Amino acid sequence: MCRRELLVDEVTTDDPSLVGDIAHIVAEKEGGPRGNSPLTLEQRHLFSNLVLLCKEHHKIVDDNKEKYTVELLTGIKNKHEMAVKDALSPPDMAKQRSVELYADLLSHWEDAAEIENWTGWTSYMLGSGQPRLFKDTAEQLEDLRTWLFNRIWPDHFPEVHQAMENFRLVLSDLMRVFNNHSETSGDMLSTQKFYCNADPGTDAERRALKQYEFQVALVQDLTLELTRATNFVCDAIRQSLDPSYRLNEGVFIVESGPYMDLSWKRHRVAYDNDQRQVTPFPYPGLDKFKVIRKDRDYHWGEGTSIDDPEFRVGGVSLP
Ligand SMILES: [Zn+2]
């Protein structure tokens, strides 16, 4: 009650002395303070009925038994026990556990998304006007989709969880759109040049070619969006979990090409400040993305379909 120390430090020559009293909440005897109770004598001696008080407070609570009821004393005792418990267990324990769980989850994500080889694998998606993926990479990314969907993210870092959910949504749409027109060629999955099946010189062929260009640009735009989503995850990790996360490696960039002069171009893509604030996620879903992709830092295509008056592809706002 007064937080006075009740055990005086031992000195070299003597044992420590207990200067407090072990007091009864319900008195030992029926006639004592708060002694009118159905508790048996045995129960009156249990720890649950005892409380350690300084001598002064022991006298005060027994002299003022109307004020210091069983309920009040039990409450004071419980509160003190909780405070000691809190003081003994560092408040960061649960958070520390979350940090460790996140480290494991992030390491799986890094492997499955081939983070270390990001520019490498995405360059096949952005290169030469025909998006391609190694079958191994495609399989890993498909597994990652499912894994992310099933994942339970520990508490404490909701920003990272949200950013990861944004990544998952982009990845799902990228794989879905890519797989709509992919075919096996060697150890790769390649975007099928389906316009080749149409009769040359016909409207059907021109339409199929447009459709192909639309498909390629959409896969490329989604690949850029996935790169933004990856940078967004890393920012969230740095902000809430680990300020040094991938600081040496820097942001994820992508390469496109080869262009007519055989050059490759590097693109640093990221959400701008306004796009980061969009709730619940910067990525708005596929239908909306087709409309807003023209407002991103880079994009290959515009329009929601080949019949959209805004439809166009290639080189729009590329550096
Ligand atoms: Zn006291």
Short mmCIF file of C-alpha atoms and ligand atoms in Angstrom, two decimals:
data_model
loop_
_atom_site.label_atom_id
_atom_site.label_comp_id
_atom_site.label_asym_id
_atom_site.label_seq_id
_atom_site.Cartn_x
_atom_site.Cartn_y
_atom_site.Cartn_z
CA MET A 1 0.00 0.00 0.00
CA CYS A 2 2.86 2.38 0.77
CA ARG A 3 5.39 0.45 -1.34
CA ARG A 4 7.78 0.47 1.57
CA GLU A 5 10.44 -2.27 1.38
CA LEU A 6 9.51 -5.01 3.80
CA LEU A 7 12.70 -6.97 3.60
CA VAL A 8 15.71 -5.04 4.85
CA ASP A 9 18.95 -5.88 3.00
CA GLU A 10 21.15 -8.45 4.59
CA VAL A 11 24.55 -7.28 5.74
CA THR A 12 27.60 -9.51 5.85
CA THR A 13 27.04 -10.51 9.42
CA ASP A 14 23.26 -10.83 9.64
CA ASP A 15 20.34 -12.37 7.76
CA PRO A 16 17.89 -9.97 6.11
CA SER A 17 15.08 -8.96 8.45
CA LEU A 18 11.42 -8.99 7.61
CA VAL A 19 10.06 -5.70 8.90
CA GLY A 20 6.56 -6.30 7.58
CA ASP A 21 3.70 -8.47 8.85
CA ILE A 22 1.95 -11.33 7.20
CA ALA A 23 -1.60 -10.12 7.74
CA HIS A 24 -4.91 -11.95 7.41
CA ILE A 25 -7.48 -10.52 5.02
CA VAL A 26 -10.22 -12.50 6.77
CA ALA A 27 -9.11 -12.67 10.40
CA GLU A 28 -7.94 -15.94 11.89
CA LYS A 29 -10.69 -15.73 14.48
CA GLU A 30 -14.41 -15.14 13.86
CA GLY A 31 -14.31 -12.06 16.17
CA GLY A 32 -11.25 -10.48 14.50
CA PRO A 33 -11.19 -7.86 11.69
CA ARG A 34 -13.28 -9.07 8.69
CA GLY A 35 -13.56 -12.35 10.57
CA ASN A 36 -17.25 -12.87 9.86
CA SER A 37 -16.86 -15.22 6.90
CA PRO A 38 -17.75 -18.76 5.84
CA LEU A 39 -14.01 -19.53 5.40
CA THR A 40 -12.78 -22.48 7.48
CA LEU A 41 -9.77 -22.08 9.73
CA GLU A 42 -7.67 -23.96 7.19
CA GLN A 43 -8.79 -21.62 4.38
CA ARG A 44 -7.96 -18.59 6.53
CA HIS A 45 -4.31 -19.69 6.50
CA LEU A 46 -4.02 -20.11 2.71
CA PHE A 47 -1.86 -17.66 0.73
CA SER A 48 -4.96 -16.36 -0.98
CA ASN A 49 -6.12 -14.98 2.40
CA LEU A 50 -2.75 -13.55 3.41
CA VAL A 51 -1.18 -10.23 2.51
CA LEU A 52 2.21 -8.76 3.34
CA LEU A 53 1.88 -5.31 4.93
CA CYS A 54 4.14 -2.92 6.75
CA LYS A 55 3.46 -2.76 10.50
CA GLU A 56 1.85 0.66 10.18
CA HIS A 57 -0.60 -0.39 7.47
CA HIS A 58 -1.30 -3.65 9.23
CA LYS A 59 -2.61 -1.60 12.19
CA ILE A 60 -4.48 0.82 9.92
CA VAL A 61 -6.35 -1.89 7.96
CA ASP A 62 -7.28 -3.76 11.12
CA ASP A 63 -8.41 -0.63 12.98
CA ASN A 64 -10.50 0.54 9.99
CA LYS A 65 -12.13 -2.72 9.04
CA GLU A 66 -15.26 -0.97 7.68
CA LYS A 67 -13.12 0.87 5.12
CA TYR A 68 -10.64 -1.94 4.42
CA THR A 69 -13.08 -4.65 3.38
CA VAL A 70 -12.14 -8.10 2.06
CA GLU A 71 -12.88 -6.85 -1.46
CA LEU A 72 -10.72 -3.75 -1.14
CA LEU A 73 -7.74 -5.65 0.34
CA THR A 74 -8.01 -8.44 -2.23
CA GLY A 75 -8.11 -5.79 -4.96
CA ILE A 76 -5.03 -4.00 -3.63
CA LYS A 77 -3.16 -7.29 -3.37
CA ASN A 78 -4.11 -8.40 -6.91
CA LYS A 79 -3.13 -5.06 -8.36
CA HIS A 80 0.26 -5.18 -6.68
CA GLU A 81 0.88 -8.74 -7.87
CA MET A 82 0.05 -7.74 -11.43
CA ALA A 83 2.41 -4.76 -11.25
CA VAL A 84 5.25 -6.98 -10.03
CA LYS A 85 4.52 -9.51 -12.75
CA ASP A 86 4.60 -6.79 -15.41
CA ALA A 87 7.84 -5.41 -14.04
CA LEU A 88 9.49 -8.84 -14.10
CA SER A 89 8.45 -9.80 -17.66
CA PRO A 90 9.80 -7.31 -20.18
CA PRO A 91 6.91 -5.81 -22.16
CA ASP A 92 8.84 -6.47 -25.41
CA MET A 93 8.68 -10.25 -25.10
CA ALA A 94 5.61 -10.65 -27.30
CA LYS A 95 6.96 -8.15 -29.78
CA GLN A 96 10.30 -9.92 -29.85
CA ARG A 97 8.50 -13.15 -30.68
CA SER A 98 6.72 -11.38 -33.54
CA VAL A 99 10.04 -10.07 -34.85
CA GLU A 100 11.41 -13.61 -34.96
CA LEU A 101 8.30 -14.97 -36.67
CA TYR A 102 8.42 -12.16 -39.22
CA ALA A 103 12.08 -12.87 -39.94
CA ASP A 104 11.18 -16.47 -40.84
CA LEU A 105 8.21 -15.43 -42.97
CA LEU A 106 10.20 -12.75 -44.79
CA SER A 107 13.02 -15.14 -45.52
CA HIS A 108 10.57 -17.52 -47.20
CA TRP A 109 9.11 -14.64 -49.19
CA GLU A 110 12.60 -13.51 -50.29
CA ASP A 111 13.46 -16.99 -51.58
CA ALA A 112 10.17 -17.67 -53.32
CA ALA A 113 10.02 -14.27 -55.01
CA GLU A 114 13.70 -14.58 -56.02
CA ILE A 115 14.39 -11.23 -54.44
CA GLU A 116 18.14 -11.60 -55.02
CA ASN A 117 17.54 -12.17 -58.71
CA TRP A 118 14.75 -9.63 -59.13
CA THR A 119 16.15 -7.70 -62.08
CA GLY A 120 17.09 -11.01 -63.71
CA TRP A 121 13.75 -12.79 -63.70
CA THR A 122 11.66 -9.68 -64.35
CA SER A 123 13.81 -8.80 -67.38
CA TYR A 124 12.34 -11.87 -69.12
CA MET A 125 8.88 -10.45 -68.49
CA LEU A 126 9.87 -7.01 -69.79
CA GLY A 127 12.21 -8.06 -72.56
CA SER A 128 11.83 -8.21 -76.34
CA GLY A 129 8.08 -7.74 -76.48
CA GLN A 130 7.36 -11.33 -75.47
CA PRO A 131 6.99 -11.89 -71.73
CA ARG A 132 8.57 -15.11 -70.54
CA LEU A 133 9.28 -16.88 -67.26
CA PHE A 134 11.43 -19.85 -66.39
CA LYS A 135 9.11 -22.72 -65.45
CA ASP A 136 10.85 -23.02 -62.08
CA THR A 137 10.25 -19.35 -61.35
CA ALA A 138 6.63 -19.57 -62.46
CA GLU A 139 6.04 -22.59 -60.22
CA GLN A 140 7.66 -20.83 -57.25
CA LEU A 141 5.55 -17.73 -57.80
CA GLU A 142 2.38 -19.84 -57.99
CA ASP A 143 3.33 -21.53 -54.70
CA LEU A 144 4.07 -18.13 -53.19
CA ARG A 145 0.57 -16.94 -54.13
CA THR A 146 -0.98 -19.80 -52.19
CA TRP A 147 1.48 -19.48 -49.33
CA LEU A 148 0.76 -15.77 -48.94
CA PHE A 149 -2.97 -16.44 -49.06
CA ASN A 150 -2.71 -18.99 -46.22
CA ARG A 151 -0.29 -17.02 -44.09
CA ILE A 152 -1.07 -15.88 -40.58
CA TRP A 153 0.94 -12.75 -39.86
CA PRO A 154 1.77 -12.09 -36.20
CA ASP A 155 0.61 -8.88 -34.55
CA HIS A 156 2.71 -5.77 -34.01
CA PHE A 157 3.57 -4.94 -37.63
CA PRO A 158 0.29 -4.27 -39.46
CA GLU A 159 2.08 -2.06 -42.04
CA VAL A 160 4.19 -4.99 -43.20
CA HIS A 161 1.14 -7.23 -43.30
CA GLN A 162 -0.78 -4.69 -45.41
CA ALA A 163 2.14 -4.22 -47.81
CA MET A 164 2.46 -7.98 -48.18
CA GLU A 165 -1.25 -8.24 -48.94
CA ASN A 166 -0.81 -5.59 -51.63
CA PHE A 167 2.08 -7.66 -53.06
CA ARG A 168 -0.08 -10.79 -53.05
CA LEU A 169 -2.90 -9.12 -54.98
CA VAL A 170 -0.53 -7.84 -57.68
CA LEU A 171 1.21 -11.21 -57.93
CA SER A 172 -2.11 -13.05 -58.27
CA ASP A 173 -3.24 -10.81 -61.12
CA LEU A 174 0.14 -10.92 -62.84
CA MET A 175 0.18 -14.73 -62.83
CA ARG A 176 -3.46 -14.95 -63.90
CA VAL A 177 -3.03 -12.53 -66.81
CA PHE A 178 0.27 -14.10 -67.89
CA ASN A 179 -1.17 -17.63 -67.77
CA ASN A 180 -4.12 -16.64 -69.97
CA HIS A 181 -1.79 -16.77 -72.97
CA SER A 182 1.30 -18.70 -71.97
CA GLU A 183 2.73 -21.81 -73.60
CA THR A 184 5.68 -24.05 -72.87
CA SER A 185 8.80 -23.49 -74.88
CA GLY A 186 11.81 -25.41 -73.58
CA ASP A 187 12.32 -24.70 -69.91
CA MET A 188 10.31 -21.48 -70.14
CA LEU A 189 6.72 -20.36 -70.28
CA SER A 190 6.35 -17.91 -73.10
CA THR A 191 3.54 -15.59 -74.17
CA GLN A 192 1.80 -17.25 -77.07
CA LYS A 193 1.89 -15.25 -80.33
CA PHE A 194 -1.73 -16.10 -80.99
CA TYR A 195 -2.12 -13.58 -83.86
CA CYS A 196 -0.03 -15.98 -85.98
CA ASN A 197 -3.05 -18.31 -86.17
CA ALA A 198 -5.18 -15.72 -88.00
CA ASP A 199 -5.25 -15.40 -91.78
CA PRO A 200 -2.64 -12.85 -92.87
CA GLY A 201 -3.92 -9.46 -93.98
CA THR A 202 -7.40 -9.92 -92.53
CA ASP A 203 -9.21 -7.81 -89.93
CA ALA A 204 -9.12 -10.86 -87.69
CA GLU A 205 -5.33 -10.83 -87.83
CA ARG A 206 -5.15 -7.08 -87.11
CA ARG A 207 -7.46 -7.57 -84.14
CA ALA A 208 -5.48 -10.52 -82.86
CA LEU A 209 -2.26 -8.52 -83.15
CA LYS A 210 -3.81 -5.66 -81.16
CA GLN A 211 -4.98 -8.18 -78.60
CA TYR A 212 -1.46 -9.57 -78.37
CA GLU A 213 0.02 -6.11 -77.87
CA PHE A 214 -2.57 -5.39 -75.20
CA GLN A 215 -1.66 -8.64 -73.42
CA VAL A 216 2.09 -7.96 -73.54
CA ALA A 217 1.73 -4.40 -72.24
CA LEU A 218 -0.56 -5.53 -69.42
CA VAL A 219 1.88 -8.24 -68.29
CA GLN A 220 4.69 -5.68 -68.42
CA ASP A 221 2.69 -3.10 -66.48
CA LEU A 222 1.80 -5.69 -63.84
CA THR A 223 5.48 -6.65 -63.59
CA LEU A 224 6.31 -3.00 -62.92
CA GLU A 225 3.50 -2.87 -60.37
CA LEU A 226 4.87 -5.98 -58.64
CA THR A 227 8.24 -4.27 -58.42
CA ARG A 228 6.57 -1.24 -56.83
CA ALA A 229 4.79 -3.61 -54.44
CA THR A 230 8.13 -5.21 -53.51
CA ASN A 231 9.70 -1.83 -52.80
CA PHE A 232 6.61 -0.97 -50.77
CA VAL A 233 7.05 -4.11 -48.63
CA CYS A 234 10.71 -3.23 -48.02
CA ASP A 235 9.77 0.32 -46.99
CA ALA A 236 7.22 -1.04 -44.54
CA ILE A 237 9.82 -3.42 -43.07
CA ARG A 238 12.29 -0.56 -42.67
CA GLN A 239 9.69 1.67 -41.06
CA SER A 240 8.36 -0.74 -38.48
CA LEU A 241 10.58 -3.79 -38.17
CA ASP A 242 14.19 -3.27 -39.19
CA PRO A 243 15.55 0.16 -40.20
CA SER A 244 18.55 -1.44 -41.91
CA TYR A 245 16.60 -3.94 -44.02
CA ARG A 246 18.27 -4.22 -47.46
CA LEU A 247 19.82 -0.77 -47.11
CA ASN A 248 23.03 -1.92 -48.78
CA GLU A 249 21.23 -3.61 -51.67
CA GLY A 250 19.02 -0.58 -52.35
CA VAL A 251 15.67 -0.50 -54.11
CA PHE A 252 14.54 -3.04 -56.65
CA ILE A 253 14.93 -1.95 -60.23
CA VAL A 254 13.89 -3.55 -63.48
CA GLU A 255 15.38 -3.64 -66.95
CA SER A 256 13.63 -3.56 -70.28
CA GLY A 257 14.97 -4.21 -73.74
CA PRO A 258 16.74 -4.87 -75.89
CA TYR A 259 15.69 -1.78 -77.85
CA MET A 260 16.46 -1.06 -81.51
CA ASP A 261 20.00 -0.01 -80.63
CA LEU A 262 20.33 -3.21 -78.56
CA SER A 263 20.41 -1.19 -75.34
CA TRP A 264 18.64 -2.13 -72.10
CA LYS A 265 16.97 0.45 -69.97
CA ARG A 266 16.81 0.37 -66.20
CA HIS A 267 13.72 1.62 -64.39
CA ARG A 268 13.43 2.53 -60.77
CA VAL A 269 9.72 2.19 -60.01
CA ALA A 270 7.90 3.02 -56.79
CA TYR A 271 4.58 4.27 -55.50
CA ASP A 272 4.57 8.01 -54.92
CA ASN A 273 3.43 9.48 -51.61
CA ASP A 274 -0.21 9.80 -52.65
CA GLN A 275 -0.34 6.25 -53.98
CA ARG A 276 1.06 4.93 -50.70
CA GLN A 277 -1.80 6.52 -48.80
CA VAL A 278 -4.53 4.79 -50.80
CA THR A 279 -6.53 2.46 -48.54
CA PRO A 280 -6.66 -0.40 -48.14
CA PHE A 281 -3.90 -0.89 -50.76
CA PRO A 282 -2.07 1.11 -53.42
CA TYR A 283 -2.94 -1.63 -55.95
CA PRO A 284 -6.62 -1.17 -56.78
CA GLY A 285 -7.36 -4.56 -58.41
CA LEU A 286 -7.01 -5.46 -62.09
CA ASP A 287 -9.99 -3.59 -63.56
CA LYS A 288 -9.08 -0.30 -61.92
CA PHE A 289 -5.38 -0.84 -62.54
CA LYS A 290 -5.97 -0.93 -66.30
CA VAL A 291 -7.49 2.55 -65.98
CA ILE A 292 -4.96 4.12 -63.59
CA ARG A 293 -1.73 2.54 -64.86
CA LYS A 294 -1.18 5.60 -67.05
CA ASP A 295 -0.72 7.64 -63.85
CA ARG A 296 2.11 5.42 -62.54
CA ASP A 297 5.77 6.49 -62.96
CA TYR A 298 6.19 4.15 -65.97
CA HIS A 299 3.77 2.19 -68.06
CA TRP A 300 3.58 0.37 -71.36
CA GLY A 301 -0.10 0.39 -72.15
CA GLU A 302 -3.27 2.42 -71.75
CA GLY A 303 -6.91 1.48 -71.84
CA THR A 304 -9.03 -1.30 -70.44
CA SER A 305 -9.30 -3.32 -73.69
CA ILE A 306 -8.50 -3.04 -77.40
CA ASP A 307 -11.98 -1.54 -77.94
CA ASP A 308 -11.34 1.21 -75.40
CA PRO A 309 -10.79 4.53 -77.28
CA GLU A 310 -7.84 5.13 -74.94
CA PHE A 311 -6.16 1.90 -75.98
CA ARG A 312 -2.54 2.33 -77.00
CA VAL A 313 0.71 0.52 -76.30
CA GLY A 314 4.43 0.98 -76.31
CA GLY A 315 6.86 3.55 -75.15
CA VAL A 316 4.32 5.78 -73.44
CA SER A 317 6.20 7.82 -70.83
CA LEU A 318 9.20 5.51 -70.87
CA PRO A 319 12.49 7.28 -70.25
ZN ZN B 1 2.58 0.53 4.67
#
